[in-house]
Coordinates of C-alpha atoms and ligand atoms in Angstrom, one line a residue:
Chain A
M1 CA 13.6 36.1 -31.7
A2 CA 16.7 35.2 -29.8
T3 CA 17.3 31.8 -28.4
G4 CA 19.8 31.2 -25.6
S5 CA 21.6 34.5 -25.9
G6 CA 20.3 37.9 -26.8
K7 CA 23.1 38.5 -29.3
I8 CA 22.2 35.7 -31.6
R9 CA 20.0 36.3 -34.6
R10 CA 17.5 33.6 -35.5
V11 CA 16.3 33.2 -39.1
S12 CA 13.7 30.9 -40.7
L13 CA 14.1 30.0 -44.4
N14 CA 11.9 28.2 -46.9
T15 CA 13.4 25.8 -49.5
P16 CA 14.3 26.1 -52.2
V17 CA 16.3 29.0 -50.6
T18 CA 16.7 32.2 -52.7
E19 CA 19.9 34.0 -53.4
E20 CA 18.5 37.0 -51.6
A21 CA 17.9 35.1 -48.4
L22 CA 21.5 33.7 -48.6
R23 CA 22.9 37.2 -49.1
D24 CA 21.2 38.3 -45.9
L25 CA 22.9 35.6 -43.7
K26 CA 25.8 36.5 -41.4
L27 CA 28.3 34.2 -39.8
G28 CA 26.9 33.0 -36.5
D29 CA 23.2 33.4 -37.4
V30 CA 21.0 30.6 -36.3
V31 CA 18.9 29.1 -39.1
Y32 CA 15.8 26.9 -39.2
L33 CA 14.5 25.4 -42.4
N34 CA 11.1 24.7 -43.9
G35 CA 10.2 22.7 -47.0
V36 CA 12.3 19.8 -48.3
V37 CA 15.9 18.9 -47.3
Y38 CA 17.7 16.0 -48.8
T39 CA 20.7 13.9 -47.6
G40 CA 23.6 13.1 -49.9
R41 CA 27.1 12.0 -49.0
E42 CA 30.0 10.0 -50.6
G43 CA 27.7 7.2 -51.8
V44 CA 25.4 9.6 -53.8
Y45 CA 28.3 11.8 -55.0
K46 CA 30.3 8.8 -56.2
Q47 CA 27.4 7.2 -58.0
C48 CA 26.1 10.4 -59.6
L49 CA 29.3 12.2 -60.4
E50 CA 31.6 9.3 -61.2
D51 CA 29.4 6.5 -62.3
G52 CA 26.9 8.6 -64.3
V53 CA 23.7 7.7 -62.5
P54 CA 21.2 10.5 -63.2
L55 CA 20.0 12.7 -60.4
P56 CA 16.3 12.7 -59.4
E57 CA 14.3 14.8 -61.8
N58 CA 13.9 18.5 -60.9
L59 CA 16.0 18.2 -57.8
A60 CA 16.8 21.9 -57.6
E61 CA 13.1 22.8 -57.8
I62 CA 12.2 20.5 -55.0
S63 CA 15.1 21.6 -52.8
N64 CA 18.6 23.1 -53.0
V65 CA 19.6 22.1 -49.5
N66 CA 21.9 19.1 -49.2
F67 CA 22.5 17.6 -45.7
H68 CA 25.6 15.5 -45.0
C69 CA 23.7 13.1 -42.8
S70 CA 22.6 9.6 -42.2
P71 CA 19.4 9.3 -40.3
A72 CA 18.6 6.8 -37.5
A73 CA 15.6 5.5 -39.4
T74 CA 13.8 2.2 -40.1
P75 CA 11.0 1.1 -42.5
D76 CA 7.8 1.1 -40.5
G77 CA 6.4 -2.0 -42.3
Q78 CA 3.7 0.0 -44.0
G79 CA 5.7 1.5 -46.8
G80 CA 6.8 4.5 -44.7
Y81 CA 9.7 5.2 -42.3
N82 CA 10.2 5.7 -38.7
V83 CA 12.7 8.6 -38.4
G84 CA 14.3 8.9 -35.0
A85 CA 17.3 11.1 -34.8
L86 CA 19.3 13.1 -37.4
S87 CA 22.9 14.3 -37.0
G88 CA 25.4 15.8 -39.4
T89 CA 28.5 13.9 -40.4
A90 CA 31.9 15.6 -40.9
S91 CA 31.9 17.4 -44.3
F92 CA 35.6 18.0 -45.0
R93 CA 35.8 14.6 -46.6
F94 CA 33.4 15.5 -49.3
A95 CA 35.0 18.7 -50.5
K96 CA 36.5 17.1 -53.6
W97 CA 33.1 16.4 -55.1
L98 CA 31.3 19.6 -54.3
D99 CA 32.1 21.8 -57.3
R100 CA 30.6 19.2 -59.6
W101 CA 27.8 18.5 -57.3
F102 CA 26.7 22.2 -57.1
K103 CA 26.7 22.3 -60.8
A104 CA 24.8 19.1 -61.3
S105 CA 22.3 19.5 -58.4
G106 CA 21.8 23.2 -58.2
A107 CA 22.4 23.0 -54.4
K108 CA 23.0 26.3 -52.6
I109 CA 23.2 25.2 -49.0
I110 CA 25.3 22.4 -47.6
I111 CA 24.6 21.3 -44.1
G112 CA 26.9 19.1 -42.1
K113 CA 29.3 18.8 -39.2
G114 CA 32.4 21.0 -38.9
G115 CA 32.4 22.9 -42.2
M116 CA 35.4 23.1 -44.5
S117 CA 38.4 25.4 -44.9
S118 CA 37.8 28.9 -46.3
E119 CA 40.0 27.9 -49.1
D120 CA 37.5 25.2 -50.1
Y121 CA 34.7 27.8 -49.7
R122 CA 36.4 30.2 -52.1
K123 CA 37.2 27.4 -54.6
F124 CA 33.9 25.5 -54.6
F125 CA 31.2 27.5 -52.8
V126 CA 31.7 31.1 -53.8
P127 CA 31.7 30.5 -57.6
N128 CA 28.5 28.4 -57.2
R129 CA 26.8 31.0 -54.9
A130 CA 26.5 28.5 -52.1
I131 CA 27.0 28.6 -48.3
Y132 CA 27.6 26.2 -45.5
L133 CA 25.4 25.6 -42.4
T134 CA 26.8 23.6 -39.5
T135 CA 24.7 21.4 -37.2
V136 CA 24.9 22.3 -33.5
G137 CA 26.6 20.5 -30.7
Y138 CA 27.0 18.2 -32.6
G139 CA 24.7 15.8 -30.9
T140 CA 21.4 17.6 -31.4
G141 CA 20.0 14.5 -33.2
A142 CA 16.7 14.5 -31.3
L143 CA 15.9 18.2 -32.0
L144 CA 16.6 17.7 -35.7
G145 CA 14.6 14.5 -35.7
R146 CA 11.6 16.5 -34.4
G147 CA 11.9 18.8 -37.4
V148 CA 11.2 16.0 -39.8
K149 CA 7.5 15.8 -40.6
G150 CA 7.7 13.1 -43.3
V151 CA 9.8 11.3 -45.8
R152 CA 8.9 12.4 -49.3
K153 CA 11.0 9.8 -51.0
V154 CA 14.1 7.7 -50.5
H155 CA 16.3 7.3 -53.6
W156 CA 18.7 4.3 -53.9
L157 CA 17.9 2.7 -50.6
E158 CA 18.7 -0.7 -52.1
E159 CA 21.7 0.3 -54.0
L160 CA 23.4 2.5 -51.4
G161 CA 22.0 1.2 -48.1
L162 CA 20.2 3.2 -45.4
A163 CA 23.2 5.4 -44.4
Q164 CA 24.2 6.4 -47.9
A165 CA 20.8 6.6 -49.6
M166 CA 19.3 10.0 -50.6
W167 CA 16.5 10.7 -48.1
M168 CA 14.2 13.6 -49.0
F169 CA 12.7 14.9 -45.8
E170 CA 9.7 17.2 -45.5
V171 CA 10.7 19.5 -42.7
E172 CA 9.3 22.2 -40.4
E173 CA 11.5 24.5 -38.5
L174 CA 14.3 21.9 -38.9
G175 CA 17.2 23.2 -36.8
P176 CA 19.1 24.8 -35.2
F177 CA 21.9 25.3 -37.7
I178 CA 24.6 27.9 -37.5
V179 CA 25.8 29.9 -40.5
E180 CA 29.5 28.8 -40.9
S181 CA 30.3 30.3 -44.3
D182 CA 28.8 33.3 -46.2
L183 CA 28.6 34.1 -49.9
D184 CA 32.1 35.6 -49.7
G185 CA 33.6 32.4 -48.4
N186 CA 34.4 33.5 -44.9
S187 CA 34.4 30.8 -42.2
L188 CA 33.1 31.3 -38.7
F189 CA 35.3 28.4 -37.4
E190 CA 38.4 30.0 -38.7
R191 CA 37.4 33.4 -37.2
E192 CA 36.9 31.7 -33.8
N193 CA 40.2 29.7 -34.2
A194 CA 42.1 32.9 -34.9
A195 CA 40.8 34.4 -31.7
I196 CA 41.6 31.3 -29.6
T197 CA 45.1 30.8 -30.9
K198 CA 46.2 34.1 -29.4
N199 CA 46.1 32.5 -26.0
F200 CA 48.2 29.5 -26.8
E201 CA 51.7 30.8 -26.0
K202 CA 50.7 31.4 -22.5
L203 CA 48.7 28.2 -22.3
Y204 CA 51.6 26.0 -23.3
E205 CA 54.0 27.6 -20.9
G206 CA 55.5 25.0 -18.6
T207 CA 54.8 22.1 -20.9
R208 CA 57.4 20.1 -22.8
P209 CA 57.5 18.7 -26.3
A210 CA 57.7 14.9 -26.4
T211 CA 61.2 13.3 -26.4
L212 CA 60.1 11.0 -29.2
R213 CA 58.9 13.0 -32.2
R214 CA 56.6 11.9 -34.9
Y215 CA 57.0 12.2 -38.7
G216 CA 55.5 15.4 -40.0
E217 CA 54.9 16.8 -36.6
T218 CA 54.5 20.6 -36.3
D219 CA 54.3 22.9 -33.3
N220 CA 52.2 25.4 -35.3
R221 CA 49.0 25.4 -33.3
S222 CA 47.1 27.5 -35.8
D223 CA 47.1 24.3 -38.0
E224 CA 44.0 22.2 -38.2
V225 CA 43.7 18.4 -38.5
I226 CA 41.0 18.5 -41.2
Chain B
M1 CA 21.5 -18.8 -11.5
I2 CA 20.8 -15.7 -13.6
S3 CA 18.3 -16.4 -16.4
I4 CA 19.5 -15.8 -19.9
E5 CA 16.1 -14.3 -20.9
K6 CA 16.5 -11.7 -18.1
I7 CA 19.9 -10.9 -19.4
Q8 CA 18.7 -10.3 -22.9
Q9 CA 15.7 -8.3 -21.9
T10 CA 17.8 -6.1 -19.6
A11 CA 20.4 -5.6 -22.3
E12 CA 17.7 -4.3 -24.7
V13 CA 16.4 -1.9 -22.1
L14 CA 20.0 -0.7 -21.5
M15 CA 20.6 -0.1 -25.2
A16 CA 17.6 2.2 -25.3
K17 CA 18.4 3.9 -22.0
A18 CA 22.0 4.6 -23.1
A19 CA 20.9 6.0 -26.5
I20 CA 18.1 8.2 -25.1
D21 CA 18.7 9.3 -21.5
I22 CA 21.7 11.4 -20.8
P23 CA 23.2 10.2 -17.4
D24 CA 22.4 12.6 -14.5
D25 CA 26.0 13.2 -13.6
Y26 CA 26.9 14.4 -17.1
L27 CA 23.7 16.5 -17.3
T28 CA 24.5 18.2 -14.0
G29 CA 28.1 18.8 -15.2
L30 CA 26.8 20.3 -18.5
Q31 CA 24.3 22.5 -16.7
E32 CA 27.1 23.9 -14.6
A33 CA 29.2 24.5 -17.7
A34 CA 26.2 26.2 -19.4
N35 CA 25.8 28.5 -16.4
A36 CA 29.5 29.4 -16.3
E37 CA 29.9 29.9 -20.1
E38 CA 30.2 33.4 -21.3
G39 CA 30.9 33.0 -25.1
D40 CA 27.7 33.8 -27.0
L41 CA 27.9 31.0 -29.6
S42 CA 29.3 28.5 -27.1
S43 CA 26.4 29.3 -24.7
F44 CA 23.9 28.9 -27.5
V45 CA 25.3 25.4 -28.3
L46 CA 25.1 24.3 -24.7
Q47 CA 21.5 25.5 -24.4
A48 CA 20.6 23.6 -27.6
M49 CA 22.2 20.5 -26.1
L50 CA 20.2 20.8 -22.9
E51 CA 17.0 21.1 -25.1
N52 CA 18.1 18.1 -27.1
Y53 CA 18.4 15.9 -24.0
E54 CA 14.9 17.0 -23.1
A55 CA 13.5 16.3 -26.6
A56 CA 15.2 12.8 -26.6
K57 CA 13.7 12.0 -23.3
Q58 CA 10.2 13.2 -24.2
D59 CA 10.0 11.6 -27.6
R60 CA 12.0 8.5 -26.6
R61 CA 14.3 9.0 -29.5
A62 CA 18.1 8.7 -29.7
M63 CA 19.8 11.9 -28.5
C64 CA 22.4 11.7 -31.4
A65 CA 21.8 10.0 -34.7
D66 CA 25.4 8.8 -34.8
T67 CA 25.2 5.6 -32.9
G68 CA 28.9 5.6 -32.2
V69 CA 30.3 2.2 -31.5
P70 CA 28.0 0.4 -29.1
R71 CA 29.9 -2.0 -26.8
W72 CA 29.5 -3.9 -23.6
Y73 CA 31.3 -4.2 -20.3
V74 CA 30.4 -7.2 -18.2
K75 CA 31.4 -7.6 -14.6
M76 CA 30.7 -10.7 -12.6
G77 CA 30.8 -11.4 -8.9
N78 CA 33.0 -14.4 -8.1
T79 CA 30.2 -16.8 -7.5
A80 CA 27.8 -15.6 -10.3
S81 CA 26.4 -18.3 -12.5
I82 CA 24.7 -17.7 -15.8
E83 CA 22.2 -19.9 -17.5
G84 CA 24.0 -21.3 -20.6
G85 CA 27.4 -19.9 -19.5
P86 CA 29.4 -17.1 -21.1
V87 CA 28.6 -18.2 -24.6
A88 CA 24.9 -17.7 -24.0
L89 CA 25.7 -14.4 -22.4
E90 CA 27.5 -13.1 -25.5
R91 CA 24.7 -14.3 -27.8
A92 CA 22.2 -12.4 -25.6
L93 CA 24.3 -9.2 -25.8
R94 CA 24.7 -9.5 -29.6
L95 CA 21.0 -10.1 -30.0
A96 CA 20.0 -7.2 -27.8
T97 CA 22.3 -4.9 -29.8
A98 CA 20.7 -6.0 -33.1
R99 CA 17.2 -5.7 -31.8
A100 CA 17.7 -2.3 -30.3
T101 CA 19.1 -1.1 -33.6
T102 CA 15.6 -1.6 -35.2
D103 CA 13.5 -0.9 -32.1
V104 CA 14.9 2.4 -30.9
P105 CA 15.8 3.0 -33.8
L106 CA 19.6 3.4 -33.9
R107 CA 21.6 4.0 -37.0
P108 CA 23.4 0.9 -38.1
N109 CA 27.0 2.2 -37.8
R110 CA 29.2 -0.9 -37.9
V111 CA 30.7 -1.9 -41.3
H112 CA 33.5 -4.1 -42.4
P113 CA 36.7 -2.0 -42.6
L114 CA 37.6 -3.0 -46.1
W115 CA 34.4 -4.1 -47.8
R116 CA 32.2 -1.5 -46.1
T117 CA 29.5 -4.2 -45.9
D118 CA 27.2 -4.5 -42.9
H119 CA 24.3 -6.4 -41.4
N120 CA 22.3 -3.3 -40.7
N121 CA 22.2 -4.2 -37.0
N122 CA 25.4 -3.0 -35.4
V123 CA 26.6 -6.6 -35.1
G124 CA 29.5 -8.0 -37.1
L125 CA 33.1 -9.1 -36.9
R126 CA 34.1 -8.3 -33.3
A127 CA 31.2 -6.0 -32.9
P128 CA 29.9 -5.2 -30.4
E129 CA 33.0 -5.5 -28.2
I130 CA 32.5 -7.3 -24.9
E131 CA 35.0 -6.8 -22.1
Y132 CA 35.0 -8.6 -18.8
A133 CA 36.0 -8.0 -15.2
F134 CA 35.4 -9.7 -11.9
E135 CA 34.8 -8.9 -8.2
P136 CA 35.7 -11.1 -5.3
E137 CA 32.3 -10.9 -3.7
G138 CA 28.8 -11.5 -5.1
D139 CA 26.6 -13.7 -7.3
W140 CA 25.4 -10.8 -9.5
V141 CA 26.3 -9.8 -13.0
D142 CA 26.7 -6.1 -14.0
L143 CA 25.9 -5.2 -17.6
I144 CA 27.1 -1.9 -18.8
T145 CA 26.7 -0.5 -22.3
V146 CA 28.6 2.4 -23.7
H147 CA 27.9 4.0 -27.1
K148 CA 31.0 6.2 -27.6
G149 CA 31.4 8.4 -30.6
G150 CA 33.9 6.7 -32.8
L151 CA 35.9 9.1 -35.0
F152 CA 37.6 12.0 -33.3
G153 CA 38.9 13.0 -29.9
T154 CA 41.2 10.1 -29.1
D155 CA 45.0 9.9 -29.5
Y156 CA 47.9 7.8 -28.2
R157 CA 51.5 8.7 -27.7
M158 CA 54.6 7.0 -26.3
L159 CA 56.1 9.3 -23.7
F160 CA 59.1 8.7 -21.6
P161 CA 59.8 9.1 -17.9
G162 CA 61.9 12.2 -18.7
D163 CA 58.9 13.8 -20.4
G164 CA 57.3 14.1 -16.9
I165 CA 54.1 16.0 -16.0
E166 CA 55.1 18.7 -18.5
G167 CA 55.1 16.2 -21.3
I168 CA 51.7 14.8 -20.1
K169 CA 50.3 18.3 -20.1
R170 CA 51.6 19.1 -23.6
F171 CA 50.1 15.9 -25.1
Y172 CA 46.9 16.5 -23.3
L173 CA 46.6 20.1 -24.6
D174 CA 47.6 19.0 -28.1
S175 CA 44.8 16.4 -28.2
L176 CA 42.2 18.7 -26.9
I177 CA 43.1 21.5 -29.3
A178 CA 43.5 19.3 -32.4
F179 CA 40.1 17.7 -32.0
G180 CA 38.5 20.6 -30.2
K181 CA 38.7 22.9 -33.2
R182 CA 35.4 23.0 -35.0
G183 CA 34.2 20.8 -32.2
L184 CA 35.2 17.6 -33.9
A185 CA 35.3 15.9 -30.5
C186 CA 31.8 17.2 -29.7
Q187 CA 33.0 18.8 -26.5
P188 CA 32.5 19.6 -23.6
A189 CA 33.5 16.0 -22.9
I190 CA 34.5 13.7 -20.1
I191 CA 38.2 13.4 -20.8
G192 CA 39.8 10.0 -19.9
V193 CA 43.5 9.7 -19.7
G194 CA 45.3 6.4 -19.7
L195 CA 48.8 6.4 -18.3
G196 CA 51.1 3.4 -18.4
G197 CA 50.5 -0.3 -19.1
S198 CA 51.4 -1.7 -22.5
K199 CA 50.3 0.3 -25.5
D200 CA 47.0 -1.5 -25.8
T201 CA 46.3 -1.3 -22.0
T202 CA 46.9 2.5 -22.2
M203 CA 44.2 2.8 -24.8
V204 CA 41.8 0.5 -23.0
L205 CA 42.3 2.2 -19.7
G206 CA 41.9 5.8 -21.0
K207 CA 38.7 4.8 -22.7
Q208 CA 37.4 3.2 -19.5
A209 CA 38.4 6.2 -17.5
A210 CA 36.3 8.4 -19.8
C211 CA 33.3 6.1 -20.1
L212 CA 33.1 4.2 -16.9
R213 CA 33.7 6.8 -14.2
I214 CA 31.0 9.5 -13.4
V215 CA 31.5 13.2 -13.3
G216 CA 32.9 14.2 -9.9
D217 CA 34.5 10.9 -9.2
R218 CA 38.2 11.2 -8.2
N219 CA 41.0 8.7 -8.4
P220 CA 41.8 7.3 -4.9
D221 CA 45.5 8.2 -5.2
P222 CA 45.5 11.8 -3.9
K223 CA 48.2 13.0 -6.2
I224 CA 46.5 11.6 -9.3
A225 CA 43.2 13.1 -8.0
A226 CA 45.0 16.5 -7.9
L227 CA 46.3 16.0 -11.4
E228 CA 42.8 15.2 -12.6
L229 CA 41.6 18.5 -11.3
E230 CA 44.6 20.4 -12.7
L231 CA 44.0 18.9 -16.1
K232 CA 40.3 19.7 -16.0
E233 CA 41.2 23.3 -15.2
L234 CA 43.9 23.4 -17.9
G235 CA 41.5 22.2 -20.5
N236 CA 38.9 24.8 -19.6
S237 CA 41.5 27.6 -19.8
I238 CA 42.2 26.9 -23.5
G239 CA 39.7 29.6 -24.4
M240 CA 37.7 27.2 -26.4
G241 CA 34.1 26.1 -25.8
A242 CA 31.5 23.9 -27.5
M243 CA 32.1 23.4 -31.3
G244 CA 35.4 25.1 -31.0
F245 CA 33.8 28.6 -30.5
V246 CA 35.4 31.1 -28.2
G247 CA 34.5 30.0 -24.6
K248 CA 35.6 27.9 -21.7
S249 CA 33.6 24.7 -21.7
M250 CA 35.9 22.0 -22.9
V251 CA 36.1 19.5 -20.1
I252 CA 33.2 18.4 -17.9
D253 CA 35.6 16.2 -15.9
C254 CA 38.9 14.6 -16.3
H255 CA 39.6 11.0 -15.1
I256 CA 43.1 9.4 -15.0
E257 CA 43.7 5.7 -14.7
A258 CA 47.2 4.3 -14.3
A259 CA 48.8 0.9 -14.9
Y260 CA 52.3 -0.4 -14.3
C261 CA 54.3 0.1 -17.5
H262 CA 57.8 -0.7 -19.0
T263 CA 60.5 0.8 -16.8
G264 CA 61.7 2.9 -19.7
G265 CA 58.4 4.3 -20.9
M266 CA 55.3 6.3 -20.0
P267 CA 52.6 5.6 -22.7
M268 CA 49.6 7.9 -22.6
S269 CA 46.2 8.0 -24.2
V270 CA 43.5 10.7 -24.3
H271 CA 39.8 10.0 -24.9
A272 CA 36.9 12.3 -25.1
F273 CA 33.4 11.0 -24.1
C274 CA 31.3 13.5 -26.0
L275 CA 28.1 15.6 -25.5
S276 CA 26.2 12.4 -26.0
S277 CA 27.9 10.6 -23.2
R278 CA 25.9 7.4 -23.6
R279 CA 26.2 4.8 -20.8
A280 CA 23.7 2.7 -18.9
C281 CA 24.1 -0.1 -16.4
A282 CA 22.2 -2.7 -14.5
R283 CA 23.0 -5.3 -11.8
L284 CA 21.3 -8.7 -12.3
H285 CA 21.0 -10.7 -9.1
A286 CA 20.7 -14.4 -8.8
D287 CA 17.3 -14.0 -7.2
G288 CA 15.9 -12.3 -10.3
R289 CA 16.1 -8.7 -9.2
V290 CA 17.4 -6.1 -11.7
E291 CA 18.7 -2.7 -10.5
Y292 CA 19.3 0.0 -13.0
R293 CA 21.8 2.8 -12.4
T294 CA 24.0 5.2 -14.3
D295 CA 27.3 4.7 -12.3
P296 CA 29.2 1.8 -13.8
M297 CA 31.2 1.3 -10.5
W298 CA 33.8 -0.3 -12.7
F299 CA 37.0 0.9 -11.0
T300 CA 36.8 -0.7 -7.5
P301 CA 39.7 -1.2 -5.1
F302 CA 39.9 -4.8 -6.4
M303 CA 40.3 -3.5 -10.0
R304 CA 43.1 -1.3 -8.9
R305 CA 44.9 -3.8 -6.7
E306 CA 48.7 -3.8 -6.8
T307 CA 49.8 -7.0 -5.2
V308 CA 49.4 -10.8 -5.6
E309 CA 46.9 -11.2 -2.9
W310 CA 43.5 -9.5 -2.7
Q311 CA 42.3 -8.8 0.9
P312 CA 39.2 -6.8 1.6
E313 CA 39.8 -3.8 3.8
A314 CA 38.0 -5.4 6.7
E315 CA 40.3 -8.4 6.9
K316 CA 43.3 -6.1 6.6
L317 CA 42.1 -4.1 9.6
E318 CA 41.4 -7.2 11.6
E319 CA 45.0 -8.4 11.1
L320 CA 46.3 -5.1 12.3
V321 CA 44.4 -5.3 15.5
Ligands
LIG1 S1 30.9 12.4 -31.0 FE1 29.1 12.1 -29.8 S2 27.7 13.9 -30.0 FE2 29.3 13.9 -31.6 S3 28.3 13.0 -33.4 FE3 29.5 11.4 -32.3 S4 28.1 10.4 -30.9 FE4 27.1 12.4 -31.6

């Protein structure tokens, strides 16, 4: 079961992912996905939520897993695509669309880089019974690329371009991902941050704040930049 | 004369090598970090990265789907001559960048800052960047491509002489922690520190220190070399590992490059060359030979010279005799 370290639990899920499966996930579990996973980021959100473009039909039945990602892919010249690597992009920028997106798409899992704040989880994820999986590394593009077995469809390739289009990937053991938020809105990153911050007073001993300050500067090192 | 066709072919090979093959020095550094890491999650991440490099190599696919910002460093021996001159060279590097984008494939990453338009090939306004340097001896040209991650892990600050080493350490820690949380910088990284110069030089030097020196390389100034090791140690004692999880692998190595600056200031920059430390180099000789390597050998005694005249060591010794 375990990969890398004996203490890490490894779970395989099928899409669309059920509520029961989500409830079983614990912060720090490693997840692999089977079925269909689609990409969607600011281009898709803006066009569907602000400009009124309808979502693909029966999206939630095909998949409820939305990956914040742009693939390294090119058309193969025969109507298909050559998918190389796949990596998550930083999700915190998309928080403002997510509540409406969950409602419109029926998505229950968001995958991306770096997660969001537990405040965002409580505001947007918990009421919609959704969780966040983070990519690993974050440079595990080749491993994720291997998990893609085919491209089921690409929506809006012309309109949004390769990076922003909605790619629907058929996947087998796509992963690894790590459970960053649970159904209660707890964040693994925040838990880890809190543990690390304890060490900072000692760490900063013997350093000196810069003579020239910056607007808005704070010495509170439990702050985050996202 | 170095043929332009050879330059373009070599540049295409380099684009693919950089994107796919993790350089040996970084790989060894990461393996050591993985062996030393005790945090469960952080260990898991490092193990996954090692598997990722293997998968990239076996499948010949990019190790990370984020292409970063591909760029070129060109170094010429003083007597090198290129078919078609520097204009042809730049065209060849732009063409190789565009072709590799479809052939590898690489994600087209480069867009106009305002209109967000792109040519789907990582070529555009001032993209890819091409930087030049020279060496006193030789008729060769070195081509180096670096695909550095482009969003997080870099910062600049104007410090003053009075801020001293304590100020340098503070800004260094601040940068590592700010971008290390949640692993935004995709650590463990090769950290490059630029010290001195004008503001733009500080940034350029810090980036070169991160991307163009290999793991284990030390600055020839023994005091700077000692500071490099001290900063590496300091970064790894934050208590933070890969992805910002509890652990100790933040810094695979730390490289500092210095430049003379304004007498009143001490500008500093910090750059993180991420888990996908993508660089590849080749030397093209006038007789048609091409030698591939992973060490850019960018910072030579000539590049770090301090006075008006440049004299190779041998001549200097002769004079002393
Ligand atoms: S910083 Fe490096 S490893 Fe991380 S996403 Fe960018 S290129 Fe990939």
